[in-house]
Each structure stands twice: as structure tokens, then as C-alpha cells.
Tab-separated table of C-alpha atoms and ligand atoms in Angstrom:
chain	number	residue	atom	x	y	z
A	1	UNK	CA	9.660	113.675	-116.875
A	2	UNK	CA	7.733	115.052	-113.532
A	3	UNK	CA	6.267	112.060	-111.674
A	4	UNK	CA	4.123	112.831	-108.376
A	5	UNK	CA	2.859	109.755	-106.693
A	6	UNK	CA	0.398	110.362	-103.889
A	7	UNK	CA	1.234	113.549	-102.898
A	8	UNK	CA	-0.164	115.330	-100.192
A	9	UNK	CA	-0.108	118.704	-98.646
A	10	UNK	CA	-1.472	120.681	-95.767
A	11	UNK	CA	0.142	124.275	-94.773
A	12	UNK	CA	0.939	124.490	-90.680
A	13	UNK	CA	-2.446	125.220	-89.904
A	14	UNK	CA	-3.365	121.389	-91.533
A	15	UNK	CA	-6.343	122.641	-93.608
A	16	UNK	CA	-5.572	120.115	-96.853
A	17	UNK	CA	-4.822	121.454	-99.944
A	18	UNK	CA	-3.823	117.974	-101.605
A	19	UNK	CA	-5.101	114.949	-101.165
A	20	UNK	CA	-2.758	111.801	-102.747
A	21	UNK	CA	-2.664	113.369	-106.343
A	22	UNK	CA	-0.930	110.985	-108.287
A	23	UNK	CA	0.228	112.642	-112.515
A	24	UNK	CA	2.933	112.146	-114.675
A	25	UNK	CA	4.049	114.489	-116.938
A	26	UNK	CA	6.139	114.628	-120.110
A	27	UNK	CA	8.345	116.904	-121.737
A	28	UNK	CA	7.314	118.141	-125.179
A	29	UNK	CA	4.106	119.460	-123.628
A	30	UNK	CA	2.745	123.045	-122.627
A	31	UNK	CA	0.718	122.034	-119.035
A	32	UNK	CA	-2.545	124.397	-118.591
A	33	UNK	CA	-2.805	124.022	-114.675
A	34	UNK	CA	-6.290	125.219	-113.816
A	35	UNK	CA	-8.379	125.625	-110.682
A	36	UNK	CA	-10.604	127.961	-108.787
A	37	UNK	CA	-9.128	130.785	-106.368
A	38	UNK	CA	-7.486	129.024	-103.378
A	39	UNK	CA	-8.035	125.405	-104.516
A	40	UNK	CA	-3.923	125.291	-104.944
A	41	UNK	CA	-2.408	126.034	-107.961
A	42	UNK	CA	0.544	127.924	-107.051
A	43	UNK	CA	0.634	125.445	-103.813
A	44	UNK	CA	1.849	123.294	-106.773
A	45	UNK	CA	3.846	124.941	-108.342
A	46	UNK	CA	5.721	125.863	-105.369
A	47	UNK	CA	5.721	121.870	-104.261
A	48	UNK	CA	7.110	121.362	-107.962
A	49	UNK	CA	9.668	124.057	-107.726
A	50	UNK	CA	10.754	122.472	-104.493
A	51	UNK	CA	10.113	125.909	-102.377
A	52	UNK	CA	7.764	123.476	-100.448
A	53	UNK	CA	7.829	120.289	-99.129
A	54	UNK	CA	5.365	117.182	-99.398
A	55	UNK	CA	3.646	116.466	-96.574
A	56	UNK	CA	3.076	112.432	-98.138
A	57	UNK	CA	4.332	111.068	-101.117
A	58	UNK	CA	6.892	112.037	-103.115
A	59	UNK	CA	7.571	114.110	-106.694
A	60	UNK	CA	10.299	113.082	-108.541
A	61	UNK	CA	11.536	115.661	-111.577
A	62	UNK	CA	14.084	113.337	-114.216
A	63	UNK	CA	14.590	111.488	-111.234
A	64	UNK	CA	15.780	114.392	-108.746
A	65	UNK	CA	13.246	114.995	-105.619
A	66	UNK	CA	13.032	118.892	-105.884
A	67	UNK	CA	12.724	118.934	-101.802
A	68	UNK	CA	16.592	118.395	-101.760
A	69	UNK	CA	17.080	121.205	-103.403
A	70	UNK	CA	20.131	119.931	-104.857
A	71	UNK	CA	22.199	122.293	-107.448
A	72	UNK	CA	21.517	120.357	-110.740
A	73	UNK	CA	17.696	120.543	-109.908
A	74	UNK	CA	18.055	124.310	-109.225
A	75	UNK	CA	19.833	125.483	-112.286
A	76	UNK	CA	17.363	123.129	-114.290
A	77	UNK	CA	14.165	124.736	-113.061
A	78	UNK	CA	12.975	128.375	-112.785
A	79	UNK	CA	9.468	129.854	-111.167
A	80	UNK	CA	8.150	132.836	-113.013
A	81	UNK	CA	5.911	133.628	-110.246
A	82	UNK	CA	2.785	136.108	-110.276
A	83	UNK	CA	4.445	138.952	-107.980
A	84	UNK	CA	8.031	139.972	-109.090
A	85	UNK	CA	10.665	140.149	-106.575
A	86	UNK	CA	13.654	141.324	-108.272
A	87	UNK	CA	16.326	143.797	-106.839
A	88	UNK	CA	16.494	147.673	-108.009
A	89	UNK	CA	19.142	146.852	-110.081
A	90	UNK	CA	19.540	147.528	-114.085
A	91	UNK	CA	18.780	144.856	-115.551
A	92	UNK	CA	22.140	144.111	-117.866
A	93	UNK	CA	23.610	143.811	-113.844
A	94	UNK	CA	20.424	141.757	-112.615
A	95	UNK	CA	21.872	139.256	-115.969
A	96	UNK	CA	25.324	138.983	-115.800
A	97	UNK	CA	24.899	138.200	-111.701
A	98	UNK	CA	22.022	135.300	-111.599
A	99	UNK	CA	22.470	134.065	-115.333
A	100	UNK	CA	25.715	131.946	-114.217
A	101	UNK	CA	23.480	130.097	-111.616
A	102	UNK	CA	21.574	129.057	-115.454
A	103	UNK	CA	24.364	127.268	-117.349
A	104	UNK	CA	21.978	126.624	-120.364
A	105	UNK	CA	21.622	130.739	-120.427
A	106	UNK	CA	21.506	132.377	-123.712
A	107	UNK	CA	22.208	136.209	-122.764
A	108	UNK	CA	21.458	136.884	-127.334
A	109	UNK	CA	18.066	135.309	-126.655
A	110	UNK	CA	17.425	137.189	-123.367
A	111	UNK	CA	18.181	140.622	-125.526
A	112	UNK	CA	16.046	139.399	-128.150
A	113	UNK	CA	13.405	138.803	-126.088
A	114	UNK	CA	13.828	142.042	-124.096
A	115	UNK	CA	13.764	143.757	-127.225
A	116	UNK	CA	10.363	141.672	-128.218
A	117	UNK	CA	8.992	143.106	-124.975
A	118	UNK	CA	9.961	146.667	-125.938
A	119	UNK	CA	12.262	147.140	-122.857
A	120	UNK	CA	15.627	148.191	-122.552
A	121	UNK	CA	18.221	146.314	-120.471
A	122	UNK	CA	20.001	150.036	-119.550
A	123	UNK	CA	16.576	150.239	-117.024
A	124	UNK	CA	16.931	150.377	-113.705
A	125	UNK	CA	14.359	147.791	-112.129
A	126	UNK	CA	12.775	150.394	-109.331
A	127	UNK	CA	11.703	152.511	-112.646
A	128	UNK	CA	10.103	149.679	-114.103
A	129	UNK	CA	5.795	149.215	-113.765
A	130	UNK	CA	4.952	146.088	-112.786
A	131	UNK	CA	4.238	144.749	-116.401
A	132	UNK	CA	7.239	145.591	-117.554
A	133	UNK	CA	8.924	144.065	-114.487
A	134	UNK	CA	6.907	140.797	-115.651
A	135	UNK	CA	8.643	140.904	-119.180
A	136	UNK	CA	11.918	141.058	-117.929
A	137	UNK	CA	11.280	138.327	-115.774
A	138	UNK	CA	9.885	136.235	-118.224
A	139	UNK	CA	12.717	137.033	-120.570
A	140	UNK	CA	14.775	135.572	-117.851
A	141	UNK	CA	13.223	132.627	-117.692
A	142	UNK	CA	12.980	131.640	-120.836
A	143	UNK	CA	16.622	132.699	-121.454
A	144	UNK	CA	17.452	130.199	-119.097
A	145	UNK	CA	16.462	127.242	-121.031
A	146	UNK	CA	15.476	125.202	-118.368
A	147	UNK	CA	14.027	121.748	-118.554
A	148	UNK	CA	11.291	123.091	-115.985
A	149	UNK	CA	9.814	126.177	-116.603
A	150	UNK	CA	6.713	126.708	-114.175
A	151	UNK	CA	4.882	130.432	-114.859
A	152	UNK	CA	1.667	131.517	-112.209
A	153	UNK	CA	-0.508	133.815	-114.077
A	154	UNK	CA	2.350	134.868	-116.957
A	155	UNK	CA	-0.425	137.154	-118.898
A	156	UNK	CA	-1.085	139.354	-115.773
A	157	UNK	CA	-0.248	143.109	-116.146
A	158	UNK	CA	1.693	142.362	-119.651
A	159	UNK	CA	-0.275	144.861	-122.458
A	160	UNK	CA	-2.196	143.732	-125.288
A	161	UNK	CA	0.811	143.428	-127.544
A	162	UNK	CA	2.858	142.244	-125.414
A	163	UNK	CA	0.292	138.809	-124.846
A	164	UNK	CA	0.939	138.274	-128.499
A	165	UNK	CA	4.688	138.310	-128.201
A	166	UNK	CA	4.267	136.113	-125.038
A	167	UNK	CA	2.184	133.369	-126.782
A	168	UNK	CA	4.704	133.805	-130.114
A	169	UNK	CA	7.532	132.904	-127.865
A	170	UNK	CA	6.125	130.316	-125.910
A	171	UNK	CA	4.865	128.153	-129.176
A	172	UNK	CA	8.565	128.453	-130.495
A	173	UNK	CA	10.358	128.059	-127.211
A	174	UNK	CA	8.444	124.137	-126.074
A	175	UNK	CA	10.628	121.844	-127.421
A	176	UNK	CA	10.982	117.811	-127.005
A	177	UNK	CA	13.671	118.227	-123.604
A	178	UNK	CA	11.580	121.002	-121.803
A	179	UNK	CA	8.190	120.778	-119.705
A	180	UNK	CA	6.341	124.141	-119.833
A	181	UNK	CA	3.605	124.290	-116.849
A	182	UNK	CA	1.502	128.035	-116.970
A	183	UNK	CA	-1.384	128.506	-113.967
A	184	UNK	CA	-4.061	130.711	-115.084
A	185	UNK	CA	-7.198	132.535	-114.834
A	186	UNK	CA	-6.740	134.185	-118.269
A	187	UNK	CA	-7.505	131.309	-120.420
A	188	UNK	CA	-8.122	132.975	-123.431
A	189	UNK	CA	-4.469	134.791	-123.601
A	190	UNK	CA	-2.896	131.371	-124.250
A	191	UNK	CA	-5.737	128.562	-124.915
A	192	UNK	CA	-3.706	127.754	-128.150
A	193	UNK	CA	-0.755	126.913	-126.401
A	194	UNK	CA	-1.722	124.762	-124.143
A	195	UNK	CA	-1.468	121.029	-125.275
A	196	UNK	CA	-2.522	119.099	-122.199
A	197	UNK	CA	-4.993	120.379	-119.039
A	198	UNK	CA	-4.418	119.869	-115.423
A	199	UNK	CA	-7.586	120.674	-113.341
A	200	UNK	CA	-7.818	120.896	-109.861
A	201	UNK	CA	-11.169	120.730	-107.671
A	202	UNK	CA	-11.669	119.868	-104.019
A	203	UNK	CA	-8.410	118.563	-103.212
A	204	UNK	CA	-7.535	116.548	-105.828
A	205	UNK	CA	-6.408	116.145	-109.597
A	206	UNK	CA	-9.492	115.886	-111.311
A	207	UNK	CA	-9.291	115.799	-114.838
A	208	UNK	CA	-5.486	114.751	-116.465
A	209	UNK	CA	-5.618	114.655	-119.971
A	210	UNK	CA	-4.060	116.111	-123.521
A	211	UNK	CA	-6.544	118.602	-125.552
A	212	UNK	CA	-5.884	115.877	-128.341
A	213	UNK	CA	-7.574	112.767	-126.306
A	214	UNK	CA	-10.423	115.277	-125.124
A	215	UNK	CA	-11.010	116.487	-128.594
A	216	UNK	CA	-11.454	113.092	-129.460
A	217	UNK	CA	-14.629	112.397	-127.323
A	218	UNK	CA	-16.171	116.135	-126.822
A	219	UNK	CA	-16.975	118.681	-129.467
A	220	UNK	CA	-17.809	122.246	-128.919
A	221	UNK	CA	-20.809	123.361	-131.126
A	222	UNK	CA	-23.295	126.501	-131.403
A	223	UNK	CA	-27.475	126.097	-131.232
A	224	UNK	CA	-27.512	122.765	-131.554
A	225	UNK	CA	-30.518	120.580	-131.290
A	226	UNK	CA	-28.771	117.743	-129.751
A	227	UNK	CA	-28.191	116.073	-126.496
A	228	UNK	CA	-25.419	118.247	-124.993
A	229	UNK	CA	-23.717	117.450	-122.123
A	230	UNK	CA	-23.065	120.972	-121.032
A	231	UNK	CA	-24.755	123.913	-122.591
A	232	UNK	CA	-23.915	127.732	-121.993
A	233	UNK	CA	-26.137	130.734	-122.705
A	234	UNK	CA	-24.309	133.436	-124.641
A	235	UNK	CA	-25.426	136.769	-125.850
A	236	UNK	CA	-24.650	134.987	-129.641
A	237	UNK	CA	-26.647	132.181	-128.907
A	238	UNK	CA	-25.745	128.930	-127.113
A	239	UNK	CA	-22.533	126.898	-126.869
A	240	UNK	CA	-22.479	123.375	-126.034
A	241	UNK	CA	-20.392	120.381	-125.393
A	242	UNK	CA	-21.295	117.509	-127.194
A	243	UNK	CA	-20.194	113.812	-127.130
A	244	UNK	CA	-17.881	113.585	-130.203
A	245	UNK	CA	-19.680	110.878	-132.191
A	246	UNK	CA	-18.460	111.873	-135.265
A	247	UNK	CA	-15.102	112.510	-134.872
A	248	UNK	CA	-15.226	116.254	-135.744
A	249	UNK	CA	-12.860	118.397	-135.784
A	250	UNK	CA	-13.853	121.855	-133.479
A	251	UNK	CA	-11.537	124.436	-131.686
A	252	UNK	CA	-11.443	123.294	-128.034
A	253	UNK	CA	-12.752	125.987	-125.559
A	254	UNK	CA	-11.120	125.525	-122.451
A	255	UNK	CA	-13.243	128.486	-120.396
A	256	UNK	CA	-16.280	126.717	-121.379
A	257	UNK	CA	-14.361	122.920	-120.915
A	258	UNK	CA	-13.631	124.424	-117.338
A	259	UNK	CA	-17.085	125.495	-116.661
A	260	UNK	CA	-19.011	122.761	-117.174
A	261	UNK	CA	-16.568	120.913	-114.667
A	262	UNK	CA	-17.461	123.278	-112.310
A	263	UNK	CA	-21.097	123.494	-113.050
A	264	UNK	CA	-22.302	120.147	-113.944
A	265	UNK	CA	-21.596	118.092	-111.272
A	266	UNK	CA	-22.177	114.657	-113.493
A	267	UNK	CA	-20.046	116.141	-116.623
A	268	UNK	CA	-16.976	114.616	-115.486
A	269	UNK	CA	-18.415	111.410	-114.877
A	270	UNK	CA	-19.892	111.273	-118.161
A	271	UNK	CA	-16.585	112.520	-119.384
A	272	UNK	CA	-15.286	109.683	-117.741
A	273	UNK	CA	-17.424	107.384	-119.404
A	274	UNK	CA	-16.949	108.324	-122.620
A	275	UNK	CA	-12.889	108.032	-121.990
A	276	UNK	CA	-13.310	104.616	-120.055
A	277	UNK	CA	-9.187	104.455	-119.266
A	278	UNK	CA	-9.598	107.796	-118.249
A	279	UNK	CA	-7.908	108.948	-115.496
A	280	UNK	CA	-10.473	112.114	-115.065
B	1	ATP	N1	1.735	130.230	-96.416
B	1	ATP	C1	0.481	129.806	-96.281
B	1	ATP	N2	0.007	129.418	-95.083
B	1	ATP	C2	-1.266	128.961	-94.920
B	1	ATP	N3	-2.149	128.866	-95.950
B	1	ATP	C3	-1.723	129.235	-97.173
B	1	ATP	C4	-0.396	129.729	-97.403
B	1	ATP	N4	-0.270	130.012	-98.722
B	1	ATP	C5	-1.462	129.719	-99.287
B	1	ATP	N5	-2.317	129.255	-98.370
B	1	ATP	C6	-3.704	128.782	-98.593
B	1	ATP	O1	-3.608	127.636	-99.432
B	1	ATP	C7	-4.691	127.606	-100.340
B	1	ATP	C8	-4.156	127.479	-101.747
B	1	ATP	O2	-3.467	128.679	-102.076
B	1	ATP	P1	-2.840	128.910	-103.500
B	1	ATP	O3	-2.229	130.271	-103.520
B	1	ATP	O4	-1.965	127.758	-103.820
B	1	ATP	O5	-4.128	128.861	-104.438
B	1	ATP	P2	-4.314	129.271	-105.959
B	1	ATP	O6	-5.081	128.171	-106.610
B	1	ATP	O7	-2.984	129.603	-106.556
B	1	ATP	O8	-5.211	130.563	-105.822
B	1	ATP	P3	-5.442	131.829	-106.796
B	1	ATP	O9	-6.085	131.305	-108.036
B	1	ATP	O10	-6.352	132.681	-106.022
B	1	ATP	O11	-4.100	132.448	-107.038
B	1	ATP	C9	-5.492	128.884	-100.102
B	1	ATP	O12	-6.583	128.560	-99.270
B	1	ATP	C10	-4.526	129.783	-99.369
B	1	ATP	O13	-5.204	130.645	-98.491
């Protein structure tokens, strides 16, 4: 369980990123932690990860403030982040020296997941392109079986097949003990994965909900005559959100979801009204 109670954060030159955002979050769940360029996302992560430090309020991961850096928290948690940083070593030597700070590591599933990925853990990191860099990295990470895994833009430079293995792997690897949280701009590489949305706009935690309870109250519809609460103009006609009435059943599309937060500036409210113990 991740619990973050009025946090706050400003860099040294006190511009805020975060103003008191107060979530909790529960294992079993894939996060989808979304936000325009600069707004904070990997801020977050880092905050979660414990690389930073709040500047008010506190976060609190099963209980352990990842600030203190403490060596259960660390071998519990890893950061797939969007540049990797790894050293020109092979990678079967890059393994056997950081897996030990993982005690949960499962060096059969980190060579089936290399081999997923198409690369070969003879390699020598410097020869590596970056997406192929990212695949070992993820492999790593997921090997680990942490209870934390945070990932900043996972889908960048990985190929067209590998996206497929990613999202594969992903959907099998959440379980009940493990918290996944994935930042993104490519919402359409993993929109089925993601069971829960974190959105963040002008400071703050905007909109805090599971796709389920959203899916409850909006429905996502094509050239419809009715009252939509957000309506986008596509070259195959138009797609709208619509209040959920009915209780119909539609795929939930997140880039269009994220839009009208962006572009409507009453949608959330309405959102909000429609949800009334919402915390959006
Ligand atoms: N070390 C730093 N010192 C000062 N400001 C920073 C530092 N790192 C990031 N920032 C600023 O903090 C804000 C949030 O940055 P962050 O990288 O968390 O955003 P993001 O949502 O991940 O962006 P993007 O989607 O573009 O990756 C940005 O305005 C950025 O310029």
C-alpha cells in the first residue's frame, strides 16, 4: 500500500511542482500516471522511489518512508527510468552483480524475458541501441519481483513487437502483493493494462480513480446525437464522452478521457458530479 498525505514539492529554485496531493494506492493494480510535459510525472516517481525528498508531507510505502532510504525499502522497489544508465558490461555480469541487492530475483525469468525481447545476455551493454538497452532493463526489473515497480515512459524506443511482448508480460506479471505504476505519453501501447488513472494538472492530483468506477458513469460513443460532455472530431467521424445513463458497456479511451480534461475546462467538474464521492 503507497499512502501520500499532503505532499509537496518544489526543486531548489522553489517553482512548485506539488501542491498537498493527498492518494492512496493499492497493490493488485497497474497505475496509468498521466500529465502534460513538465507538470511532474517523473518528479513523482522519483519522490516515490525515494531519489527525492518531500518538501511537506509525507509518503509512506507498506509503512516504510522511502526518504530513509532504508535497505528493505530499496531491495523492494526498482525505477525503470526513461534514459538507461547501465555500465558497459555484458549483461550475464551486469545480473549476477546487482541481482543479489533483489532477494526476490528470479535469474530463469530474467532469461526468459531476455529471450522474449530477442536479446542475448552474452551482449556487451556499450553494443547495445538504446531499445534494446530498455529491454534489458526492463527484464531486470521485472525479474526482480518487487512490490514497487515504477516505469517512466517503458514503450519508448522498444520496436513494434517488442510493445506486444511488453504489454504480454506486464498483464501476467501484476499480481495481488505488487503495485505496478507506468508514466506515459504513449497511451495507446498499454491502455489495456492500465486498471486505475492518476492525472496530474496544475500542481495537483486531479482526477484519482479505477477505469472500472469511470466506466461506470462515462461512455465513449461514435456520431451520436446526444448531449456529450466532450466531443472530438476525427477523420472517421466524431467520438464523444457521454454520461453513462445506461450502464453500457464501451472500451474506455484514455487519449480521448485525457483530452477532454485538458480541453474542457468544466468536464471534470461535471465528472465530479456525476461521481459525487469523487475524489476528481
Ligand atoms: N533537477 C531539477 N531542478 C529543477 N527543476 C527540475 C529538475 N528536474 C525537473 N525539473 C522541472 O520540474 C518540472 C517537472 O519535471 P518532470 O521531469 O517531473 O516532468 P514530467 O511530467 O515527467 O515531464 P515529461 O512528460 O516532459 O517527461 C519541469 O518543469 C522540470 O523542468
Amino acid at each position: 500500500m503507497i499512502a501520500v498525505e499532503n505532499l509537496s514539492f518544489h526543486y531548489n529554485n522553489n517553482i512548485t511542482i506539488f501542491e498537498s496531493i493527498t492518494s492512496e494506492l493499492a497493490p493488485g493494480h497497474i497505475y496509468g500516471l498521466l500529465g502534460l510535459n513538465g507538470i511532474g510525472k517523473t518528479t513523482l516517481l522519483k519522490l516515490l522511489s525515494g531519489a527525492l525528498f518531500p518538501k511537506t508531507g509525507v509518503i509512506r510505502i507498506n509503512g516504510i518512508i522511502p526518504s530513509e532510504r532504508s535497505t528493505p525499502f530499496l531491495s523492494d522497489v526498482y525505477f525503470v527510468t526513461d534514459e538507461v544508465d547501465l555500465p558497459d558490461w555484458t549483461i550475464a555480469d551486469i545480473c549476477s552483480i546487482y541481482s543479489p541487492l533483489y532477494p526476490k530475483f528470479d535469474l530463469v525469468y530474467f532469461e526468459s524475458l531476455l529471450t522474449s525481447f530477442q536479446v542475448d545476455n552474452r551482449e556487451n551493454i556499450k553494443d547495445l541501441s538504446y531499445g534494446q538497452r530498455k529491454k534489458v532493463n526492463i527484464a531486470f526489473a521485472l525479474a526482480s519481483n518487487v512490490s514497487l515497480l515504477l516505469m517512466d515512459e517503458p514503450t519508448n524506443g522498444l520496436d513494434i513487437p517488442a510493445k506486444t511482448q511488453f504489454r504480454k508480460i506486464i498483464a501476467k506479471h501484476i499480481s495481488d502483493d505488487k503495485i505496478i505504476i507506468i508514466s506515459t505519453h504513449q497511451i495507446r501501447d498499454i491502455h489495456h493494462l492500465i486498471d486505475h488513472l492518476l492525472i496530474l494538472k496544475k500542481h495537483k492530483l486531479v482526477l484519482d480513480k479505477s477505469i472500472y468506477e469511470l466506466g461506470k458513469v462515462i461512455k465513449f460513443v461514435r456520431n451520436s446525437h446526444q448531449q456529450a460532455l466532450y466531443t472530438e472530431n476525427h477523420i472517421d467521424g466524431d467520438h464523444h464522452i457521454l454520461a453513462n445513463d445506461d450502464q453500457e458497456d464501451s472500451p474506455f479511451d484514455i487519449e480521448l478521457f485525457f483530452n477532454a480534461i485538458h480541453e474542457n475546462p468544466t468536464f471534470l467538474n461535471q465528472i465530479k458530479q456525476i461521481i459525487p464521492q469523487s475524489h476528481a
